[in-house]
Tab-separated table of C-alpha atoms and ligand atoms in Angstrom:
chain	number	residue	atom	x	y	z
S	225	MET	CA	0.111	0.065	-0.060
S	226	GLU	CA	1.315	3.516	-0.994
S	227	PRO	CA	0.729	6.615	1.164
S	228	PRO	CA	-2.271	8.439	-0.729
S	229	ALA	CA	-1.495	11.632	-2.775
S	230	GLN	CA	-4.525	13.290	-1.171
S	231	PRO	CA	-5.061	11.661	2.252
S	232	GLY	CA	-7.851	13.784	3.383
S	233	LEU	CA	-9.912	13.778	0.152
S	234	ASP	CA	-9.338	10.157	-0.518
S	235	ARG	CA	-10.216	9.140	2.854
S	236	GLN	CA	-13.548	11.179	2.820
S	237	LEU	CA	-14.499	9.679	-0.440
S	238	GLU	CA	-13.738	6.044	0.694
S	239	ILE	CA	-15.825	6.471	3.839
S	240	TYR	CA	-18.597	8.326	2.018
S	241	LYS	CA	-18.632	5.996	-0.893
S	242	ALA	CA	-19.085	3.074	1.401
S	243	GLY	CA	-22.026	4.648	2.964
S	244	LEU	CA	-23.722	4.247	-0.281
S	245	SER	CA	-23.659	0.672	0.334
S	246	GLY	CA	-24.964	1.102	4.087
S	247	VAL	CA	-21.243	0.376	5.132
S	248	THR	CA	-20.147	2.874	8.153
S	249	PRO	CA	-16.705	2.709	9.663
S	250	ALA	CA	-16.065	-0.056	12.044
S	251	LEU	CA	-13.779	2.118	14.080
S	252	PRO	CA	-15.146	5.090	15.864
S	253	ILE	CA	-13.726	8.227	14.119
S	254	ALA	CA	-13.992	10.786	17.083
S	255	TYR	CA	-11.277	10.405	19.763
S	256	ALA	CA	-13.720	10.078	22.719
S	257	ALA	CA	-15.811	7.503	20.941
S	258	LEU	CA	-12.864	5.478	19.946
S	259	GLU	CA	-11.426	5.454	23.877
S	260	GLN	CA	-14.626	4.564	24.991
S	261	LYS	CA	-14.871	1.636	22.493
S	262	ALA	CA	-11.505	0.410	23.395
S	263	ARG	CA	-12.231	0.706	27.136
S	264	GLU	CA	-15.395	-1.658	26.442
S	265	SER	CA	-13.059	-4.136	24.833
S	266	LEU	CA	-10.282	-4.212	27.600
S	267	PRO	CA	-9.782	-5.808	30.592
S	268	PRO	CA	-10.211	-2.784	33.184
S	269	GLU	CA	-6.832	-2.859	34.275
S	270	SER	CA	-5.156	-2.640	30.841
S	271	TYR	CA	-7.500	0.159	30.018
S	272	ASP	CA	-6.415	2.197	33.248
S	273	TYR	CA	-2.808	1.436	32.578
S	274	VAL	CA	-3.019	3.387	29.141
S	275	ALA	CA	-5.349	5.789	30.174
S	276	GLY	CA	-4.240	6.828	33.485
S	277	GLY	CA	-1.606	9.667	34.407
S	278	ALA	CA	0.163	10.487	37.569
S	279	ALA	CA	-1.464	11.484	40.734
S	280	SER	CA	-4.394	13.843	40.264
S	281	GLU	CA	-3.818	13.492	36.437
S	282	ASP	CA	-3.714	17.400	36.323
S	283	THR	CA	-0.936	17.478	34.016
S	284	MET	CA	-2.438	14.794	31.777
S	285	ARG	CA	-5.559	17.123	31.285
S	286	GLU	CA	-3.423	20.356	30.768
S	287	ASN	CA	-1.613	18.430	27.817
S	288	LEU	CA	-4.995	18.567	26.188
S	289	ALA	CA	-6.202	22.061	27.523
S	290	ALA	CA	-2.963	23.688	26.230
S	291	PHE	CA	-3.933	22.670	22.634
S	292	GLN	CA	-7.232	24.663	23.288
S	293	ARG	CA	-5.440	27.634	24.278
S	294	TRP	CA	-3.939	27.946	20.587
S	295	ARG	CA	-6.202	28.601	17.821
S	296	ILE	CA	-5.699	28.295	14.086
S	297	VAL	CA	-6.259	31.560	12.067
S	298	PRO	CA	-6.957	30.149	8.628
S	299	ARG	CA	-5.640	32.076	5.408
S	300	MET	CA	-7.568	32.128	2.215
S	301	LEU	CA	-7.228	31.932	-1.459
S	302	ARG	CA	-3.579	30.485	-1.475
S	303	ASN	CA	-3.805	27.496	-3.842
S	304	VAL	CA	-3.657	24.428	-1.923
S	305	SER	CA	-4.490	21.786	-4.414
S	306	GLN	CA	-1.344	20.311	-3.769
S	307	ARG	CA	-0.282	19.789	-0.092
S	308	ASP	CA	3.427	18.848	0.447
S	309	LEU	CA	3.237	16.941	4.091
S	310	THR	CA	6.654	15.230	3.616
S	311	VAL	CA	9.410	15.729	6.075
S	312	GLU	CA	13.298	15.022	6.217
S	313	LEU	CA	14.128	13.708	9.433
S	314	LEU	CA	17.627	12.311	10.273
S	315	GLY	CA	18.181	11.653	6.549
S	316	ASP	CA	14.681	9.893	5.944
S	317	ARG	CA	11.897	11.349	3.829
S	318	LEU	CA	8.822	10.604	5.744
S	319	PRO	CA	5.448	10.949	3.955
S	320	ALA	CA	3.961	12.959	6.878
S	321	PRO	CA	5.558	14.620	9.894
S	322	PHE	CA	4.588	12.067	12.382
S	323	LEU	CA	5.755	9.024	13.940
S	324	LEU	CA	4.518	6.536	16.597
S	325	ALA	CA	5.355	7.275	20.095
S	326	PRO	CA	7.314	4.481	22.179
S	327	ILE	CA	4.473	2.647	24.120
S	328	GLY	CA	5.553	-0.393	26.113
S	329	VAL	CA	3.760	-3.563	26.774
S	330	GLN	CA	1.358	-3.652	24.006
S	331	GLY	CA	0.473	-7.189	24.752
S	332	ILE	CA	-1.918	-5.963	27.685
S	333	VAL	CA	-4.104	-4.565	24.908
S	334	HIS	CA	-3.808	-6.944	22.027
S	335	SER	CA	-2.048	-10.619	21.497
S	336	GLU	CA	-0.427	-9.255	18.373
S	337	ALA	CA	1.009	-6.150	20.182
S	338	GLU	CA	3.781	-4.291	18.509
S	339	MET	CA	3.814	-6.838	15.458
S	340	ALA	CA	0.184	-5.441	14.466
S	341	VAL	CA	1.428	-1.820	15.134
S	342	ALA	CA	4.616	-2.245	12.910
S	343	ARG	CA	2.529	-4.036	10.075
S	344	ALA	CA	0.005	-1.122	10.109
S	345	ALA	CA	2.684	1.545	10.379
S	346	SER	CA	4.882	0.226	7.478
S	347	SER	CA	1.787	-0.209	5.230
S	348	LEU	CA	1.496	3.579	5.424
S	349	GLU	CA	5.329	4.327	5.656
S	350	VAL	CA	4.622	5.845	9.255
S	351	PRO	CA	7.860	5.127	11.290
S	352	ILE	CA	7.399	3.692	14.749
S	353	VAL	CA	9.701	4.156	18.016
S	354	LEU	CA	9.969	0.690	19.496
S	355	SER	CA	9.838	0.590	23.370
S	356	THR	CA	12.600	-1.075	25.371
S	357	VAL	CA	9.613	-2.613	27.221
S	358	SER	CA	7.939	-4.218	24.282
S	359	SER	CA	5.902	-7.256	24.475
S	360	LYS	CA	7.730	-8.604	21.225
S	361	PRO	CA	11.508	-8.812	20.825
S	362	MET	CA	13.059	-5.892	18.759
S	363	GLU	CA	14.260	-8.133	16.015
S	364	GLN	CA	10.793	-9.451	15.006
S	365	VAL	CA	9.441	-5.895	15.105
S	366	ALA	CA	12.191	-4.658	12.808
S	367	ASP	CA	11.642	-7.395	10.370
S	368	ALA	CA	7.887	-6.384	10.094
S	369	MET	CA	8.695	-2.802	9.623
S	370	GLY	CA	10.580	-3.733	6.251
S	371	THR	CA	11.913	-0.623	4.876
S	372	THR	CA	9.881	1.921	6.673
S	373	PRO	CA	12.234	3.540	9.271
S	374	ALA	CA	12.107	2.447	12.861
S	375	TRP	CA	13.764	3.910	15.995
S	376	PHE	CA	14.696	2.061	19.381
S	377	GLN	CA	13.659	3.690	22.694
S	378	LEU	CA	15.997	3.164	25.321
S	379	TYR	CA	15.316	3.052	29.128
S	380	THR	CA	18.782	2.961	30.348
S	381	PRO	CA	19.447	-0.050	32.482
S	382	ARG	CA	21.670	0.211	35.487
S	383	ASP	CA	23.741	-2.675	34.156
S	384	ARG	CA	25.698	-0.772	31.204
S	385	GLN	CA	26.795	-3.887	29.625
S	386	LEU	CA	22.984	-4.572	29.193
S	387	ALA	CA	22.489	-1.257	27.728
S	388	ALA	CA	25.472	-1.821	25.274
S	389	SER	CA	23.871	-5.228	24.288
S	390	LEU	CA	20.544	-3.526	23.714
S	391	LEU	CA	22.009	-0.831	21.660
S	392	SER	CA	24.064	-3.274	19.419
S	393	ARG	CA	21.107	-5.339	18.907
S	394	ALA	CA	19.150	-2.338	17.726
S	395	GLU	CA	21.870	-1.364	15.428
S	396	ASN	CA	22.165	-4.991	13.754
S	397	ALA	CA	18.374	-5.070	13.640
S	398	GLY	CA	18.352	-2.068	11.391
S	399	TYR	CA	16.976	0.629	13.725
S	400	ARG	CA	17.975	3.872	12.638
S	401	ALA	CA	18.182	6.043	15.848
S	402	VAL	CA	18.045	5.649	19.408
S	403	VAL	CA	15.668	7.484	21.725
S	404	VAL	CA	16.991	7.939	25.172
S	405	THR	CA	13.808	8.488	27.526
S	406	LEU	CA	14.741	10.624	30.188
S	407	ASP	CA	11.692	11.163	32.353
S	408	THR	CA	11.062	7.477	33.775
S	409	HIS	CA	14.224	6.731	35.547
S	410	ILE	CA	11.636	5.462	38.083
S	411	LEU	CA	7.834	5.107	37.693
S	412	GLY	CA	5.635	7.956	38.454
S	413	TRP	CA	2.913	7.559	41.300
S	414	ARG	CA	-0.033	6.129	39.320
S	415	PRO	CA	-3.200	5.830	41.298
S	416	ARG	CA	-5.038	3.846	38.970
S	417	ASP	CA	-2.438	1.198	38.655
S	418	LEU	CA	-1.770	1.133	42.387
S	419	GLN	CA	-5.267	0.898	43.225
S	420	ARG	CA	-5.484	-2.271	41.110
S	421	ALA	CA	-2.031	-3.399	42.314
S	422	PHE	CA	-1.209	-3.943	38.652
S	423	LEU	CA	2.226	-3.528	37.027
S	424	PRO	CA	2.344	-5.533	34.168
S	425	PHE	CA	6.202	-6.033	34.244
S	426	LEU	CA	5.914	-7.941	37.503
S	427	ARG	CA	3.781	-10.516	35.626
S	428	GLY	CA	6.554	-11.007	33.067
S	429	LEU	CA	4.796	-8.661	30.504
S	430	GLY	CA	6.691	-6.290	28.216
S	431	LEU	CA	10.123	-7.945	29.215
S	432	ALA	CA	10.580	-9.635	25.888
S	433	ASN	CA	13.790	-7.478	24.846
S	434	TYR	CA	15.323	-8.511	28.348
S	435	PHE	CA	14.299	-12.247	28.096
S	436	THR	CA	16.031	-12.470	24.671
S	437	ASP	CA	19.046	-10.639	25.639
S	438	PRO	CA	22.264	-12.615	25.879
S	439	VAL	CA	23.790	-10.132	28.554
S	440	PHE	CA	20.553	-10.228	30.651
S	441	ARG	CA	20.469	-14.282	30.380
S	442	GLN	CA	23.998	-14.730	30.980
S	443	ASP	CA	24.025	-15.010	34.852
S	444	LEU	CA	20.342	-16.165	35.402
S	445	PRO	CA	20.510	-19.620	37.214
S	446	GLN	CA	17.750	-20.790	34.795
S	447	PRO	CA	16.708	-19.311	31.309
S	448	PRO	CA	13.552	-17.087	31.741
S	449	GLU	CA	11.586	-19.551	29.774
S	450	ARG	CA	12.250	-22.105	32.749
S	451	ASP	CA	12.286	-19.635	35.744
S	452	PRO	CA	10.347	-16.487	34.851
S	453	VAL	CA	10.052	-15.285	38.392
S	454	ALA	CA	13.801	-15.282	38.947
S	455	ALA	CA	14.118	-13.346	35.605
S	456	ILE	CA	11.600	-10.804	36.555
S	457	MET	CA	13.067	-10.083	39.960
S	458	LYS	CA	16.267	-9.646	38.238
S	459	TRP	CA	14.739	-6.841	35.944
S	460	THR	CA	13.441	-5.326	38.860
S	461	THR	CA	16.923	-4.841	40.256
S	462	LEU	CA	18.219	-3.102	36.946
S	463	PHE	CA	15.304	-1.213	35.428
S	464	SER	CA	15.577	1.943	37.104
S	465	ASP	CA	18.865	4.098	37.547
S	466	LEU	CA	18.212	7.210	39.642
S	467	SER	CA	21.885	8.131	39.159
S	468	LEU	CA	21.830	9.018	35.574
S	469	THR	CA	23.680	12.207	34.478
S	470	TRP	CA	25.031	13.874	31.201
S	471	GLU	CA	28.135	11.842	31.661
S	472	ASP	CA	25.986	8.745	31.313
S	473	ILE	CA	24.569	10.122	27.951
S	474	ASP	CA	28.188	10.585	26.809
S	475	GLU	CA	28.834	7.062	27.719
S	476	LEU	CA	25.917	5.696	25.733
S	477	ARG	CA	26.774	7.833	22.856
S	478	LYS	CA	30.275	5.765	22.523
S	479	MET	CA	28.359	2.644	22.678
S	480	THR	CA	26.331	3.296	19.228
S	481	ARG	CA	27.014	4.678	15.708
S	482	LEU	CA	23.032	5.301	15.699
S	483	PRO	CA	22.050	9.033	16.228
S	484	MET	CA	20.712	9.683	19.477
S	485	ILE	CA	17.691	11.611	20.656
S	486	LEU	CA	16.662	12.310	23.946
S	487	LYS	CA	12.900	12.256	25.130
S	488	GLY	CA	11.381	14.012	27.924
S	489	ILE	CA	13.038	17.449	27.643
S	490	LEU	CA	10.801	20.159	28.884
S	491	HIS	CA	13.193	22.890	30.050
S	492	PRO	CA	15.084	24.895	27.831
S	493	GLU	CA	18.461	24.668	29.561
S	494	ASP	CA	18.143	21.037	29.086
S	495	ALA	CA	17.614	21.362	25.283
S	496	ARG	CA	20.642	23.463	25.020
S	497	LEU	CA	22.556	20.712	26.895
S	498	ALA	CA	21.186	18.149	24.559
S	499	VAL	CA	22.709	20.255	21.823
S	500	LYS	CA	26.089	20.692	23.526
S	501	HIS	CA	26.126	16.756	24.163
S	502	GLY	CA	25.981	16.108	20.522
S	503	MET	CA	22.199	14.724	20.360
S	504	ALA	CA	20.504	14.442	16.963
S	505	GLY	CA	17.188	15.557	18.261
S	506	VAL	CA	15.128	16.167	21.341
S	507	ILE	CA	11.324	15.327	21.885
S	508	VAL	CA	9.441	17.603	23.879
S	509	SER	CA	7.431	15.408	26.134
S	510	ASN	CA	6.107	14.946	29.521
S	511	HIS	CA	5.149	11.209	28.999
S	512	GLY	CA	1.732	11.947	28.502
S	513	GLY	CA	1.158	13.374	32.035
S	514	ARG	CA	2.334	9.835	33.584
S	515	GLN	CA	5.192	11.066	35.403
S	516	VAL	CA	5.507	14.537	37.002
S	517	ASP	CA	1.750	15.578	38.164
S	518	GLY	CA	1.728	19.313	38.038
S	519	ALA	CA	4.471	19.414	35.277
S	520	ILE	CA	4.122	22.058	32.565
S	521	ALA	CA	1.929	20.962	29.263
S	522	ALA	CA	4.082	19.652	26.872
S	523	LEU	CA	2.828	22.209	24.437
S	524	ASP	CA	3.329	25.014	26.732
S	525	ALA	CA	7.006	23.837	26.901
S	526	LEU	CA	7.681	23.551	23.285
S	527	PRO	CA	8.108	27.271	22.281
S	528	ASP	CA	10.985	27.898	24.585
S	529	VAL	CA	12.719	24.547	23.678
S	530	VAL	CA	12.484	25.607	19.965
S	531	GLN	CA	13.965	28.747	20.910
S	532	ALA	CA	16.742	27.470	23.085
S	533	VAL	CA	17.884	25.067	20.178
S	534	ASP	CA	17.674	27.651	17.569
S	535	GLY	CA	17.362	25.278	14.731
S	536	GLY	CA	20.542	23.444	15.637
S	537	ILE	CA	18.574	19.987	15.949
S	538	PRO	CA	15.212	18.859	15.088
S	539	VAL	CA	12.562	19.455	17.973
S	540	LEU	CA	9.958	16.649	18.021
S	541	PHE	CA	6.801	16.850	20.316
S	542	ASP	CA	4.431	14.502	21.995
S	543	SER	CA	1.900	14.583	24.682
S	544	GLY	CA	-1.801	15.397	23.856
S	545	ILE	CA	-1.731	14.837	20.169
S	546	ARG	CA	-5.238	13.657	19.381
S	547	GLY	CA	-6.160	14.909	15.786
S	548	GLY	CA	-4.938	16.661	13.018
S	549	SER	CA	-5.342	20.328	14.175
S	550	ASP	CA	-3.044	19.178	17.360
S	551	ALA	CA	-0.460	18.254	15.013
S	552	PHE	CA	-0.734	21.536	12.920
S	553	LYS	CA	-0.523	23.631	16.171
S	554	ALA	CA	2.698	21.787	17.390
S	555	LEU	CA	4.500	22.097	13.832
S	556	ALA	CA	3.345	25.771	13.843
S	557	LEU	CA	5.034	26.239	17.164
S	558	GLY	CA	8.051	24.869	15.834
S	559	ALA	CA	8.042	21.177	15.943
S	560	LYS	CA	9.497	19.266	13.047
S	561	ALA	CA	7.342	16.142	13.626
S	562	VAL	CA	5.125	14.864	16.312
S	563	LEU	CA	4.483	11.482	17.878
S	564	LEU	CA	1.141	10.034	18.251
S	565	GLY	CA	0.473	8.191	21.462
S	566	ARG	CA	-2.595	6.768	23.089
S	567	PRO	CA	-4.926	7.066	19.972
S	568	TYR	CA	-2.926	4.344	18.171
S	569	ILE	CA	-3.210	1.923	21.007
S	570	TRP	CA	-7.078	2.403	21.385
S	571	GLY	CA	-6.997	1.401	17.492
S	572	LEU	CA	-5.105	-1.589	18.439
S	573	ALA	CA	-7.361	-2.314	21.399
S	574	VAL	CA	-10.439	-2.234	19.124
S	575	ALA	CA	-9.210	-4.088	16.006
S	576	GLY	CA	-5.578	-4.782	16.032
S	577	GLU	CA	-3.620	-4.177	12.951
S	578	THR	CA	-6.773	-2.893	11.066
S	579	GLY	CA	-7.731	-0.669	14.016
S	580	VAL	CA	-4.257	1.002	14.052
S	581	ARG	CA	-4.366	1.456	10.366
S	582	GLU	CA	-7.473	3.209	10.239
S	583	VAL	CA	-6.392	5.370	13.271
S	584	LEU	CA	-3.358	6.380	11.123
S	585	GLN	CA	-5.405	7.093	7.964
S	586	ASN	CA	-8.105	9.109	9.865
S	587	PHE	CA	-5.372	11.100	11.565
S	588	LEU	CA	-3.356	11.618	8.293
S	589	ALA	CA	-6.675	12.711	6.435
S	590	ASP	CA	-7.483	15.009	9.374
S	591	PHE	CA	-4.161	16.697	9.364
S	592	ASP	CA	-4.067	17.154	5.406
S	593	LEU	CA	-7.829	18.892	5.673
S	594	ALA	CA	-6.509	20.963	8.543
S	595	MET	CA	-3.578	22.100	6.091
S	596	ALA	CA	-5.789	22.684	2.904
S	597	LEU	CA	-8.500	24.374	4.974
S	598	SER	CA	-6.004	27.082	6.777
S	599	GLY	CA	-4.511	27.852	3.491
S	600	CYS	CA	-1.183	25.798	3.727
S	601	ASP	CA	0.437	23.655	1.023
S	602	SER	CA	3.562	22.592	2.778
S	603	VAL	CA	4.697	21.725	6.293
S	604	ARG	CA	7.900	23.769	6.006
S	605	LYS	CA	5.523	26.762	5.774
S	606	LEU	CA	3.545	26.193	9.006
S	607	ASP	CA	4.504	29.067	11.623
S	608	SER	CA	3.209	30.922	14.490
S	609	SER	CA	1.708	33.478	12.442
S	610	LEU	CA	-1.120	30.975	11.679
S	611	LEU	CA	-1.908	30.834	15.501
S	612	TRP	CA	-3.645	33.209	17.872
S	613	SER	CA	-3.702	32.816	21.594
S	614	ALA	CA	-5.878	34.409	24.015
S	615	GLN	CA	-3.379	34.413	26.778
S	616	PRO	CA	0.015	36.089	27.003
S	617	VAL	CA	2.844	33.536	26.363
S	618	GLN	CA	5.186	33.079	29.387
S	619	THR	CA	8.680	31.916	29.094
S	620	VAL	CA	10.931	29.944	31.415
I	33	FNR	C1	4.097	5.492	27.411
I	33	FNR	N1	5.208	6.079	26.885
I	33	FNR	C2	6.288	5.634	26.793
I	33	FNR	N2	7.502	6.191	26.729
I	33	FNR	C3	8.588	5.802	26.277
I	33	FNR	O1	9.654	6.366	26.152
I	33	FNR	N3	8.762	4.298	26.506
I	33	FNR	C4	7.739	3.462	26.767
I	33	FNR	O2	7.809	2.473	27.085
I	33	FNR	C5	6.465	4.087	27.291
I	33	FNR	N4	5.348	3.557	27.465
I	33	FNR	C6	4.131	4.185	27.440
I	33	FNR	C7	2.927	3.339	27.818
I	33	FNR	C8	1.719	3.932	27.847
I	33	FNR	C9	0.589	3.203	28.026
I	33	FNR	C10	1.640	5.297	27.574
I	33	FNR	C11	0.286	5.843	27.635
I	33	FNR	C12	2.607	6.062	27.409
I	33	FNR	C13	5.162	7.439	26.670
I	33	FNR	C14	4.771	7.993	25.046
I	33	FNR	O3	5.840	7.481	24.253
I	33	FNR	C15	4.352	9.431	24.908
I	33	FNR	O4	5.256	10.176	25.456
I	33	FNR	C16	2.873	9.483	25.620
I	33	FNR	O5	2.114	8.438	24.974
I	33	FNR	C17	2.192	11.018	24.734
I	33	FNR	O6	1.145	11.236	25.486
I	33	FNR	P1	-0.456	11.017	24.625
I	33	FNR	O7	-0.341	11.841	23.576
I	33	FNR	O8	-0.388	9.674	24.535
I	33	FNR	O9	-1.259	11.435	25.823
């Protein structure tokens, strides 16, 4: 399947034409209805694991509210008959300025997990970022991606030999970049999961990359297949490392030839440090409001980070992207591309590979129409002159 030339129009026509034979879309189109349908299809603990955030969930709500504070001011009469949605990122040309955010342990929402996501994403040439804590081993997922770029997300394990092993596996499997997530060196306080006493990893879920790793396996008394409990206990001792500093980032960089991107940057000073330490990009993100409750909405952090980086490296964005207009606003505020998070997981929960594909097609269509209707024929021309905010913009 090729990415469509007119994603918005083609998708609308496909749906409306099917309507002539009485067929309506199987997957809910509106985000709230999609989430609701996923909720009905999932065990409650899985739904809450994906839907929930840290503590009062204030930051999770703020992530969405921040988008509402910015409004698009459409331009007219600008010949938008062709839109160029493509973007060049780390040497790859992407059909549209979005990727799939790393979301761990997808096996709790669908048995095919990251394999279904990889098949759906690659069919539309949308890159993925595979989580360290995926339910399927990284080599299998890379195979399913074919020639579509995939990046590997690293949670830096306390054992640096294991970090080196994960990085070299990612390189050998064909991943084209490493995304080091900085905001989760320990899990946030998550009332929904605590209330249900549900942490998937302690049940052996989401540990495929560890259990298949030669360094992880080497000093276990029994292989994980024979004694999963011992393997899980070992994982608990090395997942989190609260001692990480910029020196560790320098060390990690020496372990791989892949370009390195830091995820979880919110403060402009950290963005400057990322440039100084030779990073290939940063991702402005607060992990979907799952880590620091009361943290700044990711969108509110974006303009200052863009300014601090000053065009030196690409700034990507996630946390709160729900539809095409959200992507439009983040790009207009200086993001080079955005990462889609929870929405594709709901698609996976409802209809596996087909569900993910439909979420991506709908998102792309919605974004393409937002571009056309706002008078933009190229993502490169998006800037803050197309936005209006009722509130004065503060800076850190
Ligand atoms: C995440 N996120 C995440 N990030 C990461 O770097 N590695 C990971 O393994 C995970 N796992 C994960 C699981 C679940 C269930 C969620 C919801 C999120 C964070 C993710 O990459 C992204 O930052 C957020 O999903 C963005 O927020 P929204 O747009 O999904 O609300």
